[in-house]
Tab-separated table of C-alpha atoms in Angstrom:
chain	number	residue	atom	x	y	z
A	1	MET	CA	111.653	-76.043	168.043
A	2	GLU	CA	114.172	-78.883	168.293
A	3	PRO	CA	116.490	-78.926	171.318
A	4	ILE	CA	119.868	-77.314	170.636
A	5	LEU	CA	122.703	-79.580	171.712
A	6	ILE	CA	125.831	-78.165	173.302
A	7	PRO	CA	128.695	-80.330	171.992
A	8	SER	CA	131.530	-78.433	173.662
A	9	LEU	CA	132.296	-75.840	176.293
A	10	ALA	CA	133.032	-73.296	173.574
A	11	ASN	CA	129.436	-73.193	172.366
A	12	ARG	CA	127.068	-70.651	173.823
A	13	LEU	CA	123.397	-71.027	174.588
A	14	VAL	CA	121.311	-69.977	171.586
A	15	ILE	CA	118.495	-67.647	172.617
A	16	PRO	CA	115.612	-66.899	170.243
A	17	THR	CA	114.653	-63.241	169.844
A	18	ASP	CA	111.138	-63.920	171.109
A	19	PRO	CA	110.762	-67.322	172.806
A	20	SER	CA	107.464	-69.089	172.356
A	21	GLU	CA	105.351	-70.390	175.212
A	22	ASP	CA	106.404	-73.957	174.447
A	23	GLU	CA	110.057	-72.949	174.570
A	24	PHE	CA	109.854	-71.186	177.920
A	25	ASN	CA	107.068	-72.941	179.827
A	26	TYR	CA	107.956	-75.539	182.453
A	27	CYS	CA	105.407	-77.734	184.275
A	28	SER	CA	102.755	-75.132	183.553
A	29	SER	CA	100.031	-76.748	181.453
A	30	GLY	CA	96.843	-74.728	181.943
A	31	ILE	CA	98.591	-72.302	184.312
A	32	THR	CA	98.281	-68.515	184.001
A	33	ILE	CA	98.754	-65.626	186.392
A	34	ASP	CA	95.049	-65.977	187.230
A	35	SER	CA	95.888	-69.348	188.800
A	36	TYR	CA	97.393	-67.458	191.751
A	37	GLU	CA	96.153	-65.212	194.522
A	38	ILE	CA	98.674	-62.478	195.313
A	39	ILE	CA	99.154	-62.188	199.072
A	40	SER	CA	101.833	-59.491	199.209
A	41	THR	CA	104.784	-57.955	197.382
A	42	ILE	CA	108.120	-59.073	198.806
A	43	GLY	CA	110.549	-57.534	196.322
A	44	SER	CA	110.746	-55.214	193.343
A	45	GLY	CA	113.270	-53.780	190.930
A	46	SER	CA	113.824	-52.237	187.529
A	47	TYR	CA	112.574	-55.225	185.557
A	48	GLY	CA	109.844	-56.701	187.716
A	49	SER	CA	108.635	-57.803	191.125
A	50	VAL	CA	108.410	-60.801	193.429
A	51	TYR	CA	105.162	-61.736	195.132
A	52	LEU	CA	104.073	-64.093	197.834
A	53	VAL	CA	101.219	-66.024	196.224
A	54	ARG	CA	98.820	-68.869	196.864
A	55	GLU	CA	97.945	-71.313	194.089
A	56	LYS	CA	94.162	-71.372	193.941
A	57	SER	CA	93.849	-75.033	192.961
A	58	ASN	CA	95.738	-76.487	195.918
A	59	GLY	CA	96.337	-73.682	198.441
A	60	ASN	CA	100.125	-74.017	198.254
A	61	VAL	CA	102.154	-70.884	199.007
A	62	TYR	CA	104.962	-69.881	196.648
A	63	ALA	CA	107.158	-66.985	195.620
A	64	LEU	CA	106.226	-65.739	192.147
A	65	LYS	CA	108.816	-63.793	190.212
A	66	LYS	CA	107.581	-61.502	187.431
A	67	ILE	CA	109.992	-60.165	184.792
A	68	TYR	CA	108.987	-57.709	182.053
A	69	TYR	CA	110.864	-58.170	178.792
A	70	VAL	CA	109.663	-55.195	176.725
A	71	ASP	CA	109.750	-51.453	177.386
A	72	VAL	CA	112.798	-51.986	179.591
A	73	HIS	CA	116.437	-51.102	179.100
A	74	ASP	CA	118.163	-53.757	176.947
A	75	SER	CA	115.167	-56.040	176.566
A	76	GLU	CA	117.164	-58.671	174.666
A	77	LEU	CA	119.528	-59.015	177.626
A	78	VAL	CA	116.544	-59.326	179.965
A	79	LYS	CA	115.192	-62.181	177.836
A	80	LYS	CA	118.544	-63.944	177.865
A	81	ARG	CA	118.867	-63.574	181.631
A	82	ALA	CA	115.329	-64.850	182.158
A	83	ILE	CA	115.897	-67.949	180.059
A	84	ARG	CA	119.346	-68.483	181.567
A	85	GLU	CA	117.853	-68.405	185.047
A	86	ARG	CA	115.084	-70.811	184.107
A	87	ASP	CA	117.575	-73.230	182.539
A	88	ALA	CA	119.914	-73.141	185.551
A	89	MET	CA	117.058	-73.767	187.983
A	90	ILE	CA	115.875	-76.733	185.921
A	91	VAL	CA	119.411	-78.150	185.983
A	92	CYS	CA	119.345	-77.848	189.776
A	93	ASN	CA	115.849	-79.360	189.915
A	94	LYS	CA	116.993	-82.433	188.004
A	95	ALA	CA	119.940	-82.864	190.354
A	96	LYS	CA	117.724	-82.357	193.435
A	97	ASN	CA	120.230	-79.747	194.544
A	98	SER	CA	119.493	-78.784	198.131
A	99	ARG	CA	121.501	-75.540	197.863
A	100	ALA	CA	119.537	-74.129	194.946
A	101	PRO	CA	116.050	-72.837	194.223
A	102	LYS	CA	113.224	-75.282	193.602
A	103	LEU	CA	111.421	-74.173	190.462
A	104	HIS	CA	107.831	-75.426	190.360
A	105	ARG	CA	106.623	-73.717	187.213
A	106	ALA	CA	107.733	-71.231	184.588
A	107	PHE	CA	105.411	-69.641	182.076
A	108	ILE	CA	105.225	-66.699	179.724
A	109	ASP	CA	102.421	-64.210	179.130
A	110	LYS	CA	103.050	-62.993	175.596
A	111	ASP	CA	100.196	-60.487	175.721
A	112	GLU	CA	101.708	-58.751	178.749
A	113	CYS	CA	105.312	-59.560	177.693
A	114	VAL	CA	106.111	-61.087	181.071
A	115	PHE	CA	108.112	-64.095	182.254
A	116	TYR	CA	106.854	-65.791	185.425
A	117	TYR	CA	108.672	-68.183	187.747
A	118	VAL	CA	106.912	-70.043	190.557
A	119	MET	CA	109.310	-71.086	193.320
A	120	ASP	CA	109.276	-72.196	196.920
A	121	TYR	CA	108.925	-69.282	199.304
A	122	ILE	CA	111.962	-68.967	201.585
A	123	GLY	CA	110.778	-67.026	204.605
A	124	GLY	CA	114.123	-66.275	206.249
A	125	GLY	CA	114.886	-63.413	203.892
A	126	ASP	CA	118.143	-62.605	202.173
A	127	PHE	CA	121.548	-62.728	203.793
A	128	ASN	CA	122.240	-59.068	203.058
A	129	SER	CA	119.240	-57.972	205.125
A	130	TYR	CA	120.329	-60.208	207.990
A	131	CYS	CA	123.870	-58.803	207.897
A	132	TYR	CA	122.543	-55.245	207.721
A	133	LYS	CA	120.348	-55.887	210.764
A	134	ARG	CA	123.365	-57.191	212.680
A	135	LEU	CA	125.333	-54.115	211.658
A	136	CYS	CA	122.590	-51.724	212.796
A	137	GLU	CA	122.324	-53.545	216.119
A	138	GLN	CA	126.119	-53.389	216.548
A	139	LYS	CA	126.283	-57.172	216.824
A	140	PRO	CA	129.426	-58.205	214.938
A	141	PHE	CA	129.731	-61.767	213.742
A	142	THR	CA	131.876	-64.063	215.846
A	143	MET	CA	134.585	-66.099	214.142
A	144	ASP	CA	132.519	-69.250	214.703
A	145	GLU	CA	129.549	-67.629	212.951
A	146	ILE	CA	131.722	-66.453	210.078
A	147	LYS	CA	133.204	-69.922	209.741
A	148	PHE	CA	129.717	-71.456	209.630
A	149	TYR	CA	128.417	-69.102	206.941
A	150	MET	CA	131.580	-69.253	204.858
A	151	ALA	CA	131.542	-73.058	204.939
A	152	GLU	CA	127.899	-73.020	203.845
A	153	LEU	CA	128.744	-70.663	200.975
A	154	VAL	CA	131.645	-72.860	199.910
A	155	ILE	CA	129.225	-75.790	199.618
A	156	CYS	CA	126.692	-73.612	197.758
A	157	ILE	CA	129.274	-72.531	195.188
A	158	GLU	CA	130.875	-75.973	195.002
A	159	THR	CA	127.499	-77.554	194.327
A	160	PHE	CA	126.750	-75.036	191.596
A	161	HIS	CA	130.111	-75.731	189.946
A	162	HIS	CA	129.540	-79.448	190.361
A	163	LEU	CA	126.482	-79.099	188.120
A	164	GLY	CA	128.543	-77.420	185.417
A	165	LEU	CA	127.511	-73.853	186.184
A	166	ILE	CA	129.339	-70.646	187.067
A	167	HIS	CA	127.144	-68.305	189.102
A	168	ARG	CA	128.977	-65.031	188.277
A	169	ASP	CA	126.932	-62.918	190.714
A	170	VAL	CA	127.602	-64.311	194.187
A	171	LYS	CA	126.669	-61.587	196.683
A	172	PRO	CA	124.736	-61.305	199.971
A	173	GLU	CA	121.524	-60.221	198.191
A	174	ASN	CA	121.574	-63.452	196.177
A	175	ILE	CA	121.884	-65.658	199.227
A	176	MET	CA	118.727	-66.695	201.052
A	177	ILE	CA	118.246	-68.074	204.559
A	178	ASN	CA	115.875	-71.024	204.702
A	179	GLU	CA	113.526	-71.880	207.539
A	180	GLU	CA	116.246	-73.868	209.323
A	181	GLY	CA	118.870	-71.129	209.013
A	182	HIS	CA	120.903	-72.687	206.186
A	183	LEU	CA	122.078	-70.694	203.175
A	184	ILE	CA	120.687	-71.052	199.664
A	185	LEU	CA	122.420	-69.582	196.605
A	186	CYS	CA	119.830	-68.095	194.282
A	187	ASP	CA	119.244	-65.719	191.371
A	188	TYR	CA	120.765	-67.431	188.361
A	189	GLY	CA	120.185	-64.765	185.717
A	190	SER	CA	123.931	-64.182	185.430
A	191	SER	CA	124.924	-67.845	185.440
A	192	LYS	CA	126.895	-69.628	182.739
A	193	GLN	CA	126.212	-73.254	181.802
A	194	LEU	CA	129.391	-75.089	180.893
A	195	PHE	CA	128.264	-78.479	179.663
A	196	ASN	CA	125.115	-80.402	178.895
A	197	ASN	CA	124.964	-83.329	181.331
A	198	TYR	CA	121.793	-81.690	182.589
A	199	SER	CA	119.203	-80.048	180.427
A	200	THR	CA	116.143	-77.902	180.240
A	201	HIS	CA	112.641	-79.222	179.948
A	202	ASN	CA	111.884	-78.545	176.316
A	203	GLY	CA	113.678	-75.577	174.932
A	204	PHE	CA	117.347	-74.890	174.684
A	205	LEU	CA	119.458	-77.772	175.978
A	206	SER	CA	119.413	-81.474	175.262
A	207	VAL	CA	117.849	-83.857	177.768
A	208	SER	CA	120.127	-86.069	179.829
A	209	SER	CA	118.984	-89.299	181.396
A	210	SER	CA	120.331	-89.084	184.927
A	211	ALA	CA	122.096	-86.840	187.368
A	212	PRO	CA	123.621	-87.187	190.829
A	213	GLY	CA	122.850	-84.718	193.543
A	214	HIS	CA	121.381	-84.044	196.939
A	215	GLY	CA	117.839	-84.023	198.167
A	216	GLY	CA	115.937	-80.928	199.119
A	217	SER	CA	113.219	-78.607	197.995
A	218	PHE	CA	113.121	-74.848	198.090
A	219	GLY	CA	113.304	-71.755	195.934
A	220	SER	CA	114.459	-68.180	195.813
A	221	PHE	CA	113.750	-64.738	194.531
A	222	GLY	CA	116.951	-62.707	194.656
A	223	SER	CA	116.879	-59.061	193.763
A	224	GLY	CA	119.684	-59.107	191.237
A	225	SER	CA	117.571	-60.292	188.340
A	226	PHE	CA	115.387	-57.207	188.496
A	227	GLY	CA	118.301	-54.937	187.742
A	228	SER	CA	119.070	-53.749	191.255
A	229	SER	CA	122.461	-52.148	191.383
A	230	GLY	CA	123.492	-54.391	194.189
A	231	GLY	CA	124.751	-53.057	197.444
A	232	SER	CA	126.414	-53.916	200.654
A	233	PHE	CA	125.241	-54.081	204.178
A	234	GLY	CA	128.668	-52.645	204.979
A	235	SER	CA	127.968	-48.939	205.083
A	236	GLY	CA	129.478	-48.808	208.534
A	237	SER	CA	131.833	-51.015	210.461
A	238	PHE	CA	131.653	-53.736	213.045
A	239	GLY	CA	135.201	-52.832	214.085
A	240	SER	CA	135.682	-55.510	215.670
A	241	GLY	CA	130.336	-83.182	201.533
A	242	GLY	CA	132.051	-83.437	199.540
A	243	PHE	CA	130.647	-84.922	196.376
A	244	SER	CA	131.172	-88.654	196.692
A	245	ASN	CA	129.027	-89.304	193.622
A	246	THR	CA	130.924	-86.957	191.316
A	247	PRO	CA	130.698	-88.501	187.840
A	248	PRO	CA	134.010	-89.018	186.006
A	249	ASN	CA	133.264	-86.475	183.282
A	250	PHE	CA	132.887	-83.707	185.909
A	251	THR	CA	136.324	-84.334	187.403
A	252	SER	CA	138.398	-82.285	184.986
A	253	PHE	CA	136.080	-79.293	185.381
A	254	LEU	CA	136.186	-79.458	189.170
A	255	ARG	CA	139.970	-79.592	189.229
A	256	ASN	CA	140.783	-77.477	186.183
A	257	PRO	CA	139.574	-73.881	185.878
A	258	SER	CA	140.877	-73.532	182.322
A	259	SER	CA	137.410	-73.366	180.754
A	260	SER	CA	137.256	-69.610	180.397
A	261	TYR	CA	134.924	-66.802	179.303
A	262	THR	CA	135.223	-63.061	178.794
A	263	SER	CA	131.713	-61.571	179.116
A	264	TYR	CA	131.191	-58.758	181.629
A	265	ILE	CA	128.433	-59.745	184.015
A	266	GLY	CA	127.712	-59.555	187.743
A	267	THR	CA	127.546	-56.969	190.515
A	268	PRO	CA	130.571	-54.629	190.313
A	269	GLN	CA	131.715	-54.620	193.935
A	270	TYR	CA	131.885	-58.429	194.035
A	271	MET	CA	133.333	-58.935	190.533
A	272	ALA	CA	136.695	-60.620	190.155
A	273	VAL	CA	139.418	-58.458	188.660
A	274	GLU	CA	139.639	-60.628	185.545
A	275	VAL	CA	135.909	-60.100	184.900
A	276	VAL	CA	136.163	-56.334	185.358
A	277	GLN	CA	139.162	-56.163	183.032
A	278	GLY	CA	137.483	-58.297	180.378
A	279	THR	CA	140.141	-61.010	180.327
A	280	ASN	CA	139.497	-64.749	180.412
A	281	TYR	CA	137.822	-65.975	183.568
A	282	SER	CA	136.595	-69.288	184.927
A	283	LYS	CA	134.649	-70.726	187.844
A	284	LEU	CA	137.295	-69.234	190.133
A	285	CYS	CA	135.622	-65.840	189.708
A	286	ASP	CA	132.961	-67.058	192.164
A	287	TYR	CA	135.633	-67.562	194.829
A	288	TRP	CA	136.838	-63.964	194.488
A	289	SER	CA	133.258	-62.986	195.377
A	290	LEU	CA	133.502	-65.284	198.383
A	291	GLY	CA	136.586	-63.389	199.535
A	292	ALA	CA	134.786	-60.049	199.216
A	293	ILE	CA	131.921	-61.392	201.331
A	294	LEU	CA	134.354	-62.746	203.933
A	295	PHE	CA	135.918	-59.298	204.299
A	296	GLU	CA	132.469	-57.743	204.822
A	297	LEU	CA	131.490	-60.294	207.451
A	298	CYS	CA	134.665	-59.512	209.391
A	299	THR	CA	134.517	-55.722	209.148
A	300	GLY	CA	131.022	-54.623	208.142
A	301	GLN	CA	132.684	-52.737	205.285
A	302	ALA	CA	132.572	-53.342	201.550
A	303	LEU	CA	136.109	-53.847	200.299
A	304	PHE	CA	135.809	-51.869	197.060
A	305	VAL	CA	133.105	-49.336	197.975
A	306	GLU	CA	134.262	-46.220	199.812
A	307	SER	CA	130.815	-44.719	200.460
A	308	PRO	CA	127.179	-45.032	199.344
A	309	ASP	CA	127.994	-42.453	196.649
A	310	THR	CA	130.782	-44.504	195.075
A	311	THR	CA	130.055	-44.861	191.362
A	312	GLU	CA	130.203	-48.101	189.412
A	313	GLN	CA	133.140	-46.729	187.423
A	314	LYS	CA	135.024	-45.955	190.640
A	315	ILE	CA	134.308	-49.452	191.970
A	316	ARG	CA	135.779	-50.936	188.798
A	317	GLU	CA	138.847	-48.715	189.186
A	318	ASN	CA	139.209	-49.838	192.805
A	319	ILE	CA	139.036	-53.488	191.783
A	320	GLY	CA	141.679	-52.835	189.123
A	321	ASN	CA	143.888	-51.455	191.924
A	322	TRP	CA	142.929	-54.255	194.289
A	323	ARG	CA	146.418	-55.004	195.650
A	324	GLY	CA	147.011	-51.621	197.215
A	325	LEU	CA	143.409	-51.266	198.286
A	326	LEU	CA	143.410	-54.684	199.966
A	327	ASN	CA	146.655	-53.939	201.813
A	328	THR	CA	145.237	-50.635	203.060
A	329	ALA	CA	141.957	-52.238	204.130
A	330	ILE	CA	143.745	-55.003	206.030
A	331	SER	CA	146.030	-52.518	207.789
A	332	LYS	CA	142.998	-50.468	208.880
A	333	ASN	CA	141.297	-53.546	210.325
A	334	GLN	CA	143.886	-54.975	212.683
A	335	SER	CA	141.208	-57.016	214.442
A	336	ILE	CA	141.048	-59.432	211.488
A	337	PRO	CA	142.788	-62.620	212.667
A	338	LYS	CA	145.864	-63.614	210.687
A	339	VAL	CA	144.295	-66.896	209.581
A	340	VAL	CA	141.322	-64.978	208.146
A	341	GLU	CA	143.629	-62.492	206.456
A	342	THR	CA	145.470	-65.303	204.689
A	343	LEU	CA	142.177	-66.734	203.424
A	344	ILE	CA	141.051	-63.327	202.163
A	345	ARG	CA	144.370	-62.915	200.360
A	346	ASP	CA	144.081	-66.409	198.879
A	347	LEU	CA	140.654	-65.503	197.455
A	348	ILE	CA	141.206	-61.847	196.505
A	349	ALA	CA	144.121	-62.790	194.300
A	350	PRO	CA	145.096	-63.155	190.629
A	351	GLU	CA	143.175	-66.034	189.104
A	352	ARG	CA	146.305	-68.110	188.539
A	353	LYS	CA	147.065	-67.930	192.275
A	354	ARG	CA	143.506	-68.040	193.637
A	355	ILE	CA	142.613	-71.147	195.586
A	356	ASP	CA	139.710	-73.325	194.501
A	357	SER	CA	137.271	-75.327	196.615
A	358	MET	CA	139.865	-77.969	197.453
A	359	GLY	CA	142.301	-75.323	198.648
A	360	ILE	CA	139.558	-73.605	200.615
A	361	ARG	CA	138.550	-76.827	202.354
A	362	LYS	CA	142.148	-77.400	203.427
A	363	HIS	CA	142.724	-73.831	204.602
A	364	PRO	CA	143.610	-73.529	208.328
A	365	PHE	CA	140.627	-71.210	208.852
A	366	PHE	CA	138.339	-74.204	208.363
A	367	GLU	CA	140.231	-76.497	210.707
A	368	GLY	CA	137.745	-78.691	212.545
A	369	ILE	CA	135.011	-78.320	209.920
A	370	ASN	CA	133.324	-81.587	208.952
A	371	TRP	CA	132.510	-80.883	205.327
A	372	GLU	CA	130.180	-83.845	205.034
A	373	ASP	CA	128.118	-82.435	207.906
A	374	VAL	CA	128.034	-79.020	206.232
A	375	SER	CA	127.011	-80.550	202.922
A	376	ASN	CA	124.169	-82.474	204.538
A	377	HIS	CA	122.848	-79.630	206.741
A	378	ARG	CA	123.881	-81.398	209.936
A	379	ASN	CA	125.561	-78.356	211.504
A	380	THR	CA	123.408	-76.145	213.721
A	381	PRO	CA	123.004	-72.638	212.256
A	382	PRO	CA	123.730	-69.695	214.598
A	383	PHE	CA	120.434	-68.105	213.534
A	384	LYS	CA	117.089	-69.755	212.812
A	385	PRO	CA	114.228	-67.585	211.507
A	386	THR	CA	111.083	-67.432	213.609
A	387	LEU	CA	108.121	-67.761	211.254
A	388	ASN	CA	104.559	-67.682	212.531
A	389	SER	CA	102.969	-69.039	209.363
A	390	SER	CA	103.671	-70.072	205.787
A	391	THR	CA	102.892	-66.497	204.700
A	392	ASP	CA	105.047	-64.686	207.275
A	393	THR	CA	107.125	-61.971	205.533
A	394	THR	CA	108.816	-60.580	208.649
A	395	TYR	CA	112.315	-61.037	207.235
A	396	PHE	CA	111.786	-59.020	204.066
A	397	ARG	CA	112.536	-55.324	204.330
A	398	ASN	CA	112.086	-52.594	201.716
């Protein structure tokens, strides 16, 4: 199959009904599931599982993500998500993006109707589990900790946008903690590719010759791609660099959110109001999600979820009534500093008024932050995972 070029932002990725091995496979010549020894299961969901594995030929340890694409609800959507995730990870690979998963191999087993991804194992677990542990231990985040993690997330999202991608499912479960304690944005099954400066290996996008980026090597295995409903650690309450090498043709996208889409995708409680309502949305939808996460870090409560029994329909209704709900939530949490409240309100806002990465960087909450240090992992994380070996799974909970 010839590569399908994307001449404009209006064009959508063309997905075959049943992709061939050549169309899906990436760096996987001679590789099958039998090439790996399964050490343990580290995640599972409606559409598949994630395993800690060892490659038999070289002894390297990886995370292996397994996605079934038949005999599941909406199998065509599962295929599209699987290919979308593969394509986004390859874009990040080419850019040597240090805030994104490192994809080593991708291959398809047509007999078993399974997609496989082989990625670096990130032993620190997901950010949601870490936040939940802090909540259970009644250890609220300090403002310095919140500032650190929010700055890291800003860089994660900024970097993703810089590569011409909208994530569309930014949430704590899709954020990993690497061995040094830095945050990695993962799980790209919901992502949207906006232009073709980067490309996939051999299937669906044209190949580009070069790409700027940052060094680094890692991977991820977020739960969202398996069809988990998503959730919040906030069932209770705490109470309490820039891109100097940005190419010229990226500039208008970084500054102008007008490239818009209308598809409904993501985890409901973190969805921007324009996504829930089915109106045009842009990369700024990822910053609404950032605001929802900021509120949770400050309070231990999910902004749009009243209880564990809150239905998806009710969450969507709450987001549609976000103004009143946000005012009520802020008034009930008087411990939120005014400077944090203003940032939350700048993010949980109508798209036309929502601040972008430049506005976020300049916000008083981030006063004193050296963004170049954040971008280059030079800031010391407040938490560093303690791992006893390359196969330690301590930080993964059921």
